[in-house]
Coordinates of C-alpha atoms in Angstrom, one line a residue:
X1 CA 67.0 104.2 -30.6
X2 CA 64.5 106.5 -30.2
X3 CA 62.6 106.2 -32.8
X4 CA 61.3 102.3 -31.7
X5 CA 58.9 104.2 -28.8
X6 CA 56.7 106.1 -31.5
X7 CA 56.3 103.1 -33.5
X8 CA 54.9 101.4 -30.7
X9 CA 52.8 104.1 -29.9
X10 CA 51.4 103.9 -33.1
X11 CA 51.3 100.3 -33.2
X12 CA 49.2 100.4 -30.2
X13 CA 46.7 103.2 -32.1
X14 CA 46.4 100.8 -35.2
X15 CA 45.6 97.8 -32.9
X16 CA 43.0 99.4 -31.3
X17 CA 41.2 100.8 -34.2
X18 CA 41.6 96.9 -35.7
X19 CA 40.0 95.8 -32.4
X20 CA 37.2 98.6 -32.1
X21 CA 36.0 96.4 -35.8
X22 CA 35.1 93.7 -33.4
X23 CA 33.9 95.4 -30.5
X24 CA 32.6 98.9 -31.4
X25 CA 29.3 97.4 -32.5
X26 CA 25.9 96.9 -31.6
X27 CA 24.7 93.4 -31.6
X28 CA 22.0 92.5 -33.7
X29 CA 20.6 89.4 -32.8
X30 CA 18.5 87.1 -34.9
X31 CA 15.4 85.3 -34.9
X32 CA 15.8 81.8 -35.2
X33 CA 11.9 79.9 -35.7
X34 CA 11.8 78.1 -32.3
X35 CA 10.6 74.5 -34.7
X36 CA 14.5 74.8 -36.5
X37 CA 16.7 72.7 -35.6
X38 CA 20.5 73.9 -35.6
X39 CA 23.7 72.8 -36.2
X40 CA 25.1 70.6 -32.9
X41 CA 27.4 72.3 -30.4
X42 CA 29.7 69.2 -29.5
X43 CA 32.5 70.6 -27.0
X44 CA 33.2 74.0 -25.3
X45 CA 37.0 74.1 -25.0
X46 CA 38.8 76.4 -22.5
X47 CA 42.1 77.8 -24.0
X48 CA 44.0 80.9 -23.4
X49 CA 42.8 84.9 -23.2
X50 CA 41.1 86.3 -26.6
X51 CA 41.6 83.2 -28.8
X52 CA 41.3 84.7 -32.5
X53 CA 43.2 82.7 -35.0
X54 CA 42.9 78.8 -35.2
X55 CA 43.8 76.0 -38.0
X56 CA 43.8 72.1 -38.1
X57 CA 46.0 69.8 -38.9
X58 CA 45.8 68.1 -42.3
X59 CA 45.3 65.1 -40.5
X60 CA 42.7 66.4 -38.8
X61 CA 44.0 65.3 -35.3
X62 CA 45.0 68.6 -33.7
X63 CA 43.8 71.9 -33.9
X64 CA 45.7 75.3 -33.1
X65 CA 44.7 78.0 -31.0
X66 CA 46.5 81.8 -31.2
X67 CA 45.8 83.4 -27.7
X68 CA 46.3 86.6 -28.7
X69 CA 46.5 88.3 -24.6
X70 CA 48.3 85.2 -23.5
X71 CA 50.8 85.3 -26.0
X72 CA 50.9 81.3 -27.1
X73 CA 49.1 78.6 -28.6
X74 CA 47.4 76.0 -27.9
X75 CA 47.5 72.5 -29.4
X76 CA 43.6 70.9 -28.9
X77 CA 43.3 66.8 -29.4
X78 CA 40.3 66.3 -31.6
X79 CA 39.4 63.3 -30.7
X80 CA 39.0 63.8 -26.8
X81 CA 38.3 67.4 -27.3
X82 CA 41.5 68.6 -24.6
X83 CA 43.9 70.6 -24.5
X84 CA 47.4 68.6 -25.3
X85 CA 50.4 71.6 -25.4
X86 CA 50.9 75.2 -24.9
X87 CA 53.5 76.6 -26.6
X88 CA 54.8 80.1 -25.9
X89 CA 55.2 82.6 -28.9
X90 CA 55.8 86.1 -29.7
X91 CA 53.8 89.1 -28.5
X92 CA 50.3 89.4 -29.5
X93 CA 50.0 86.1 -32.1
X94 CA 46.9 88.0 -33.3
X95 CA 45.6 86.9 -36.8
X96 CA 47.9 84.6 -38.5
X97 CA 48.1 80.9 -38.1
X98 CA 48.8 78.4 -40.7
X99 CA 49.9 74.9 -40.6
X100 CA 52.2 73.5 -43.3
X101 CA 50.0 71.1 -46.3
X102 CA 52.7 68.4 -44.5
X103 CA 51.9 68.9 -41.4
X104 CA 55.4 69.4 -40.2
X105 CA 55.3 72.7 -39.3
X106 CA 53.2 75.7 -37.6
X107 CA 53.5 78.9 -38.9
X108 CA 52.1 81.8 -36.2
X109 CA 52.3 86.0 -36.4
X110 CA 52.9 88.1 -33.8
X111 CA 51.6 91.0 -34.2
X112 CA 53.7 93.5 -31.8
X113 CA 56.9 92.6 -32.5
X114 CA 57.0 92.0 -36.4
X115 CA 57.7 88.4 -36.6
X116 CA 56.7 85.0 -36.8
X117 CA 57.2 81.7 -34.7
X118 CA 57.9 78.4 -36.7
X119 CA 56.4 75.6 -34.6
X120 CA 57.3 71.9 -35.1
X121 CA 54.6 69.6 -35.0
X122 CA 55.7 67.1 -34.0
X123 CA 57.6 68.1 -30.6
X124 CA 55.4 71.3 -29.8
X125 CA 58.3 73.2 -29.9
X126 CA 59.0 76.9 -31.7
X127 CA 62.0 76.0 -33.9
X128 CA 62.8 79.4 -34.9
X129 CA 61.6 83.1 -35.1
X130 CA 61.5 84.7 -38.2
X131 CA 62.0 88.8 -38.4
X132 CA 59.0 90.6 -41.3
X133 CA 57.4 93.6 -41.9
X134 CA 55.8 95.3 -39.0
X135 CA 52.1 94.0 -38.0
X136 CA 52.3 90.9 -39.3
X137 CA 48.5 89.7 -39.8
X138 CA 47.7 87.1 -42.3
X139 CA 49.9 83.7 -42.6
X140 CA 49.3 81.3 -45.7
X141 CA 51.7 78.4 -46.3
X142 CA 51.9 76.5 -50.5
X143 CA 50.5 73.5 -51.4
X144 CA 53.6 72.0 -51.5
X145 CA 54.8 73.6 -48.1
X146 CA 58.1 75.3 -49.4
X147 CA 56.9 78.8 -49.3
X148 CA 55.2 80.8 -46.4
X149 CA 53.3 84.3 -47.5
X150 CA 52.4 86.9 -44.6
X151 CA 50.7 90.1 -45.0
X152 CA 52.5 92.8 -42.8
X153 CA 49.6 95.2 -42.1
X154 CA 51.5 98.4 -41.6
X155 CA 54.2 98.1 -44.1
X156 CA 51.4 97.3 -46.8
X157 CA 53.4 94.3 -48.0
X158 CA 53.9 90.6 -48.1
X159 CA 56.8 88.8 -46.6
X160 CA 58.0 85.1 -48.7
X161 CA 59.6 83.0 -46.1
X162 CA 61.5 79.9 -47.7
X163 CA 60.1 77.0 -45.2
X164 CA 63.4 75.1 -45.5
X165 CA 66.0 77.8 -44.4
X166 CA 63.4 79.9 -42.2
X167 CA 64.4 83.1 -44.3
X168 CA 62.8 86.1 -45.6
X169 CA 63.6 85.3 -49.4
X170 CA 63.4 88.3 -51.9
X171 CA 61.9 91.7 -51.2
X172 CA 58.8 92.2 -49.6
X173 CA 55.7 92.3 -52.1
X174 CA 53.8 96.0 -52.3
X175 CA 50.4 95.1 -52.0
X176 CA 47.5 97.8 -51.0
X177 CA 47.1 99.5 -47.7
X178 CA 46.9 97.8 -44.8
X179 CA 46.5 93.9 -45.4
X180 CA 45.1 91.5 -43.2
X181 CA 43.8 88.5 -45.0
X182 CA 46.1 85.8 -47.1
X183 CA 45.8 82.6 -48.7
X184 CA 47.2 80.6 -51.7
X185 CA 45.3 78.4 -54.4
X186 CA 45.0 75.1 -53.7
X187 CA 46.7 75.0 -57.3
X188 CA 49.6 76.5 -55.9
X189 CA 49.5 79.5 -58.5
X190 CA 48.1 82.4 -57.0
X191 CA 47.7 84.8 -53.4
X192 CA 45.1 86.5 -52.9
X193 CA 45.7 89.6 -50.0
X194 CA 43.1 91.6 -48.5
X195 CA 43.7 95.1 -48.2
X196 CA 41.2 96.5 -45.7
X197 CA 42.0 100.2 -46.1
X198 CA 41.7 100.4 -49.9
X199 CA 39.0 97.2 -50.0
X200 CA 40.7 95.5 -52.7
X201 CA 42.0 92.4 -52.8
X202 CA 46.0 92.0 -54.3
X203 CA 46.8 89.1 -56.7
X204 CA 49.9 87.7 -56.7
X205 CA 51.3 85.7 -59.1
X206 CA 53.4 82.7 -57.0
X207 CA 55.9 82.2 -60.2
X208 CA 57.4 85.8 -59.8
X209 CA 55.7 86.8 -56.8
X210 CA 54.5 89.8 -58.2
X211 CA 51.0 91.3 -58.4
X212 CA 49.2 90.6 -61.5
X213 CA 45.7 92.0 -60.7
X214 CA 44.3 94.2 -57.7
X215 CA 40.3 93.4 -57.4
X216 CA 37.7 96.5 -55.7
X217 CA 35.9 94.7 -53.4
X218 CA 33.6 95.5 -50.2
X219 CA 34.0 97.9 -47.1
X220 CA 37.1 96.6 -45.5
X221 CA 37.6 93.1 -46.4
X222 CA 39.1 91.0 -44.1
X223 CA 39.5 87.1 -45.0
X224 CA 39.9 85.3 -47.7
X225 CA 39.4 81.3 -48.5
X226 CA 39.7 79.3 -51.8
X227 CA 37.3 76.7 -53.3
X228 CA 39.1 73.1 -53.2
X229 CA 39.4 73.6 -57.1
X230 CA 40.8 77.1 -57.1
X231 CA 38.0 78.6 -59.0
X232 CA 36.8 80.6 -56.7
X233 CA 37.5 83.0 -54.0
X234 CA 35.7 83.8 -51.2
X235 CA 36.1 88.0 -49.1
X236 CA 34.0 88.5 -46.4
X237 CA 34.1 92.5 -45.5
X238 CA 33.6 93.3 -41.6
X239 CA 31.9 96.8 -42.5
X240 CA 29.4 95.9 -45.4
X241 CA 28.3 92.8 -43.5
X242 CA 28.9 90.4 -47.1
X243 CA 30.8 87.9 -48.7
X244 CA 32.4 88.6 -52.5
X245 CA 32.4 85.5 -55.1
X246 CA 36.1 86.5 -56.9
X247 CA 36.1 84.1 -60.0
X248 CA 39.8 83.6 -59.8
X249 CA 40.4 82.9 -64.0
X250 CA 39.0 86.2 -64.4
X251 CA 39.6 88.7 -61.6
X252 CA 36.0 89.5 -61.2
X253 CA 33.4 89.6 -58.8
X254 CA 30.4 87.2 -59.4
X255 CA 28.2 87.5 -56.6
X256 CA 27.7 89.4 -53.3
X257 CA 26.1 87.5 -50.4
X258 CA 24.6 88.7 -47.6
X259 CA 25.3 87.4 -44.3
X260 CA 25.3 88.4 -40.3
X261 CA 26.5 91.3 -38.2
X262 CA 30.8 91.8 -39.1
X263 CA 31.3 88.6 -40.3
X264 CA 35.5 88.4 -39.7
X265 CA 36.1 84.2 -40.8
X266 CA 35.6 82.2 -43.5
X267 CA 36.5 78.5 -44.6
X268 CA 35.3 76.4 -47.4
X269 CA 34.1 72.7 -46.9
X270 CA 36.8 70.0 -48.6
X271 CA 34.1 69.1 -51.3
X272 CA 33.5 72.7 -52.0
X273 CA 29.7 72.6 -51.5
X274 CA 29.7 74.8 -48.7
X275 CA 31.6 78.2 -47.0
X276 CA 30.9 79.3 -43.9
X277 CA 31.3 82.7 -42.5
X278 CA 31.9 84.0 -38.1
X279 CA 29.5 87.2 -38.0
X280 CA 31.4 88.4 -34.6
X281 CA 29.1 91.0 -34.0
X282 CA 26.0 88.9 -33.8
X283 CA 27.2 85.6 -32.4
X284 CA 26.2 83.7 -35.4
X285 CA 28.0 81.6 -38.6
X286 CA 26.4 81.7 -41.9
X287 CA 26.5 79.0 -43.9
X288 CA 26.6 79.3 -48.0
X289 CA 25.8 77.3 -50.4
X290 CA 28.1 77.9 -52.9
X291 CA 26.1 76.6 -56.2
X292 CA 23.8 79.0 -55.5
X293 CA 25.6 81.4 -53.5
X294 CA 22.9 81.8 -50.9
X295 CA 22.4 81.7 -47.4
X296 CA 21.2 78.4 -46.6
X297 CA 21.3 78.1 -42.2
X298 CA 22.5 80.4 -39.6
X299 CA 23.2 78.9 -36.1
X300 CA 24.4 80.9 -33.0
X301 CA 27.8 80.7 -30.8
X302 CA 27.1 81.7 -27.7
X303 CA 29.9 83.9 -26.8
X304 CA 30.3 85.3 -30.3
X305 CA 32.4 83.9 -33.1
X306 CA 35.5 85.4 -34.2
X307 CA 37.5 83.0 -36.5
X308 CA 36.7 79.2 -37.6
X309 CA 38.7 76.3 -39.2
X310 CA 37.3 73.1 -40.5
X311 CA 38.4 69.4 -40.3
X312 CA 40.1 67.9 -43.5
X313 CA 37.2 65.9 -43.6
X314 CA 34.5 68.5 -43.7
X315 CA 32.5 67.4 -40.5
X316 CA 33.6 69.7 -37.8
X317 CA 34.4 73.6 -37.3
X318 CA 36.5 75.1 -34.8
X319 CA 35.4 78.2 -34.0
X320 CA 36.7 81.3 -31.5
X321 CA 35.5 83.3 -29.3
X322 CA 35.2 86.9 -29.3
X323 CA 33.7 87.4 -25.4
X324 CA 35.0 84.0 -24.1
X325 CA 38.6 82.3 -23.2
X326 CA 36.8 79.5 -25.1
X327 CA 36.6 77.2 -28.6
X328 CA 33.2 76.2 -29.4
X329 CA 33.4 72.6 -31.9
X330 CA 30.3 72.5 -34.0
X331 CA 29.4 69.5 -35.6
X332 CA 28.8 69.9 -39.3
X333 CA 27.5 67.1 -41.2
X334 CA 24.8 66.6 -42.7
X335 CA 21.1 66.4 -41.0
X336 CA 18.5 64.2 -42.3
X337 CA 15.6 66.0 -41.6
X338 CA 11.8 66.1 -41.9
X339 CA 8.8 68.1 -41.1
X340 CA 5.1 67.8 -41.3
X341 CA 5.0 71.2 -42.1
X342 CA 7.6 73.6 -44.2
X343 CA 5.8 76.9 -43.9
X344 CA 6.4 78.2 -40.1
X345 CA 2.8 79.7 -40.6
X346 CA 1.2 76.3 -40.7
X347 CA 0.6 73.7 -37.6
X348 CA 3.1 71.2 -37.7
X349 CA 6.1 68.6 -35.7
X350 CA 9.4 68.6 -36.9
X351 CA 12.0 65.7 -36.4
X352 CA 15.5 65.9 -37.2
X353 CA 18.2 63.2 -36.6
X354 CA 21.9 64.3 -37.2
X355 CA 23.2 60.6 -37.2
X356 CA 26.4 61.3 -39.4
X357 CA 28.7 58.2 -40.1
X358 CA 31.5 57.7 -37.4
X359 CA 29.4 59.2 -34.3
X360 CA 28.4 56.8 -31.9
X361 CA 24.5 56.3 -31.6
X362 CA 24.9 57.4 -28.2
X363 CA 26.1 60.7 -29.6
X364 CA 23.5 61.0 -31.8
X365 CA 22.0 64.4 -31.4
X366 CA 17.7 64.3 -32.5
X367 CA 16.0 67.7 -32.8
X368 CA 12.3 67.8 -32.3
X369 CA 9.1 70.1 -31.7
X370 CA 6.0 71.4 -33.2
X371 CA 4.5 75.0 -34.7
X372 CA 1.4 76.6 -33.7
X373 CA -0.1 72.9 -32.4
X374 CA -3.3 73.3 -30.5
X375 CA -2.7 73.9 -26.4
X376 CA -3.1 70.5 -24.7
X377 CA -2.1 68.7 -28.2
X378 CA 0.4 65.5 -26.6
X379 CA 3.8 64.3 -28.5
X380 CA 5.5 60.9 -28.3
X381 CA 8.8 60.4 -29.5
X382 CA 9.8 56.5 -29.6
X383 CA 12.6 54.4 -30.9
X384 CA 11.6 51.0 -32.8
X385 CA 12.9 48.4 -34.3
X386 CA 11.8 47.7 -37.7
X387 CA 9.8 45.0 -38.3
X388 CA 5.7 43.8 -38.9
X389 CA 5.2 44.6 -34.9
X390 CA 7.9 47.3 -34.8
X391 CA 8.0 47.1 -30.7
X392 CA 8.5 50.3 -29.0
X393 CA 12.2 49.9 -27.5
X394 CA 11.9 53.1 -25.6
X395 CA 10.2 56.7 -25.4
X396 CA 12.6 59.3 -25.8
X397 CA 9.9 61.9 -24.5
X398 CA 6.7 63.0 -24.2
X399 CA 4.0 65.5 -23.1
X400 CA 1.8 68.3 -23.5
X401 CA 2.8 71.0 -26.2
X402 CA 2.6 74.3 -23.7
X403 CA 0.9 77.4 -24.0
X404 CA 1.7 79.3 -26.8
X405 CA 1.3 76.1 -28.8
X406 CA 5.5 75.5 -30.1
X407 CA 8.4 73.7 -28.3
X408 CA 11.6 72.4 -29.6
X409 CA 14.1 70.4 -27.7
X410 CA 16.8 67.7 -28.5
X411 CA 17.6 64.8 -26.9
X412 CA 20.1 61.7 -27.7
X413 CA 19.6 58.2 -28.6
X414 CA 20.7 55.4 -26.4
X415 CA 22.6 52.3 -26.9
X416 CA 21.4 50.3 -29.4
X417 CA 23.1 47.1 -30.5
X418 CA 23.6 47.0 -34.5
X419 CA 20.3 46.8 -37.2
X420 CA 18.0 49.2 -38.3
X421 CA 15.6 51.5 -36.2
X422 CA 12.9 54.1 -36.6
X423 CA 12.9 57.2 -34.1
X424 CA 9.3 58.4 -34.8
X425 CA 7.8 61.1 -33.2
X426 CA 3.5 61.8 -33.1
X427 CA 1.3 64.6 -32.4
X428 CA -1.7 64.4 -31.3
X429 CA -4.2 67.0 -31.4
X430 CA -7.1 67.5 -29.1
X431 CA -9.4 67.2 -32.4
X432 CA -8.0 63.6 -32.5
X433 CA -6.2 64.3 -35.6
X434 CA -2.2 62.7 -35.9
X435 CA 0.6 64.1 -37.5
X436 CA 3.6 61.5 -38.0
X437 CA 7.5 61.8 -38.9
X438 CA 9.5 58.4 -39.1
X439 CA 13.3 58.9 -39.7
X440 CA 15.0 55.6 -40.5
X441 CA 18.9 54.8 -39.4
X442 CA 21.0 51.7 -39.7
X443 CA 23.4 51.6 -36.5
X444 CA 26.8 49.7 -37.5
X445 CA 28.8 46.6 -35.7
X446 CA 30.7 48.8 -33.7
X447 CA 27.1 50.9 -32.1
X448 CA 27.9 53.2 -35.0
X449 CA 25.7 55.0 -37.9
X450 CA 26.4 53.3 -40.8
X451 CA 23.5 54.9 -42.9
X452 CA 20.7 57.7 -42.8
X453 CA 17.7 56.8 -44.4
X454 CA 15.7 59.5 -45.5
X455 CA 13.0 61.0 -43.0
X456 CA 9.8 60.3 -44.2
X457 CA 6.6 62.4 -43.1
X458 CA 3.1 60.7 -42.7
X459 CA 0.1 63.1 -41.9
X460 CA -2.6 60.7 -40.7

């Protein structure tokens, strides 16, 4: 009996040296070219106190928030972008969160008091709570949603739970000290755990469930997120400011990439093409192109991005906030976009229209501005129907490019009954000169995007 007090007290030490990852930094903020046009904030969602871990269904209908002072989670719709449910859980559901591939289930960590709530979909209810090793950080649930693997932090293992009995089943897995992140192949063979006080990452071997390789990695990695085909592995490590390419047939390291500030989250698109990265100490996601393993855009979170999770179909993140009670839902598909000028050193407009299928026209989010235009230099940006007249239907906006000769500045597109459209925005220089960028869309029966046509810039 008297032994419980001093593992609290040291509980309490451990969590606040995890914390002090997140908070004990200096921000570093980067410069983003004011003529760039970023990916499209689409909701601010109030949950619960410190929101860190979240996951969406594989329906991609709700989304689940851990509120880690509040001690529940929330259940967001994400269609209207509202809180549905708040379930109450253990103490501190810190890090883990997993829903089952079925969809059945919720699987959450509670990082105090060493277990984990089983939630039930379908009812918002907690079925069951399920006694593990102490800390319990990481959750990861199988492919085929019989087996539940969670990284106990201060026991340096991994608990098995058998989803059907909601039992510990076997002994706990040894892994390295201290893990935080898990997750299982979408092949259902292997889990990887991150052990951030020995930065390796332990691979376990689902079969057996014992570790068949432990990988050096960076300065204390702390998630870890599969390519759709299994092939890869991707560690970002809060204290060398990277991500690790683990190619997962052999064991190895391929590539280290760069990214922001502590980056703490990272998720893979569906199709694999992308992984994106929360860098919580500079208020910023990364965004990797995974061919070439580069840094391809960097857009900012206001209030700092903890932990993300993105939408079975690949178009939306759900990120968390590190300073705010808040989840910001960034819209992810892909921009057409066009510039008159590529080198941010050269005079130019930019236009970009993010018109992604199944976002109403309405919706539509069009980024534009210019570069180093002459002062007094005018821009008109229009929407037309296309045809020999092309009639102006109307001016989205216009003026005088200001004083230190760059703007940029979005605005939306009406309602537009179904056909095909140009949104076309001109320069024009005092010299007389015109610079023109036409981006072409098709808008559905239903007021719709069916298509993006490519944008197509015409220097006059």
């Amino acid at each position: 009996m008297l032994l419980r007090p001093a593992v609290v007290v040291i509980r309490r030490v451990v969590v606040a040296l995890v914390l002090s990852v997140f908070v004990g930094v200096t921000a570093i903020a980067q410069a983003t070219p004011a003529w760039a046009a970023q990916y499209d904030v689409t909701a601010t969602i109030t949950v619960g106190t410190s929101p860190q871990a979240v996951a969406v269904s594989p329906d991609g209908t709700k989304a689940y928030v851990a509120n880690s002072e509040s001690d529940n989670v929330m259940v967001i719709n994400t269609t209207t972008n509202t809180v549905d449910a708040t379930i109450n859980v253990g103490d501190r559901p810190f890090i883990g969160l997993a829903i089952s591939p079925d969809s059945t289930k919720a699987y959450v960590t509670n990082w105090n008091d060493d277990t984990v709530s089983v939630i039930n979909t379908a009812d918002n209810t907690v079925i069951t709570t399920i006694d593990v090793g102490n800390m319990p950080a990481g959750v990861a649930v199988s492919p085929d949603s019989t087996k539940a693997y969670v990284a106990n932090f201060q026991h340096d293992n991994v608990s098995v739970i058998d989803t059907t009995t909601n039992a510990v089943i076997g002994g706990p897995i040894t892994v390295g000290t201290s893990p935080v992140g898990v997750a299982v192949s979408p092949d259902g063979t292997k889990v990887y755990v991150t052990n951030s006080s020995t930065d390796n990452v332990s691979v376990i071997n689902t079969a057996d469930n014992t570790v068949i390789a432990t990988i050096a990695v960076g300065d204390f990695p702390r998630s870890v997120a599969f390519s759709p085909d299994s092939t890869k592995a991707y560690v970002a490590h809060e204290r060398s400011d990277n991500v690790m390419v683990i190619n997962t047939t052999t064991n190895a390291v391929d590539a280290t990439i760069n990214v922001g500030n502590t980056p703490a989250g990272v998720a893979v698109s569906p199709d694999g093409t992308k992984a994106y990265v929360t860098n919580s100490q500079d208020d910023t996601v990364s965004v990797i192109n995974t061919t070439t393993n580069t840094v391809t855009a960097t857009f900012t979170v206001v209030m700092g991005a903890m932990f993300l999770a993105v939408s079975p179909d690949g178009t939306t993140a759900y990120i968390t906030q590190r300073l705010s009670p808040t989840v910001t839902v960034i819209d992810l598909r892909a921009n057409a976009s066009a510039s008159a000028s590529t080198d941010p050193g050269v005079p130019g407009i930019s236009l970009t229209v993010a018109g992604p299928v199944g976002r109403s026209a309405s919706e539509a989010p069009i980024y534009y501005g210019a570069n180093r235009v002459a002062v007094t230099s005018t821009y008109l940006l229009t929407v037309t129907g296309v045809s020999n007249i092309a009639p102006t239907i109307t001016t989205l906006a216009e003026g005088t490019i200001d004083a230190d000769g760059s703007f940029s500045s979005v605005t939306r597109l009406p309602a537009l009954a179904p056909g095909v459209y140009n949104v076309q925005m001109v320069g024009t220089h005092v010299n007389g000169s015109t610079l023109q960028l036409t981006s072409q869309i098709t808008i559905g029966g239903v007021g719709e995007f069916t298509s993006i046509g490519a944008n197509i810039p015409v220097i006059k």
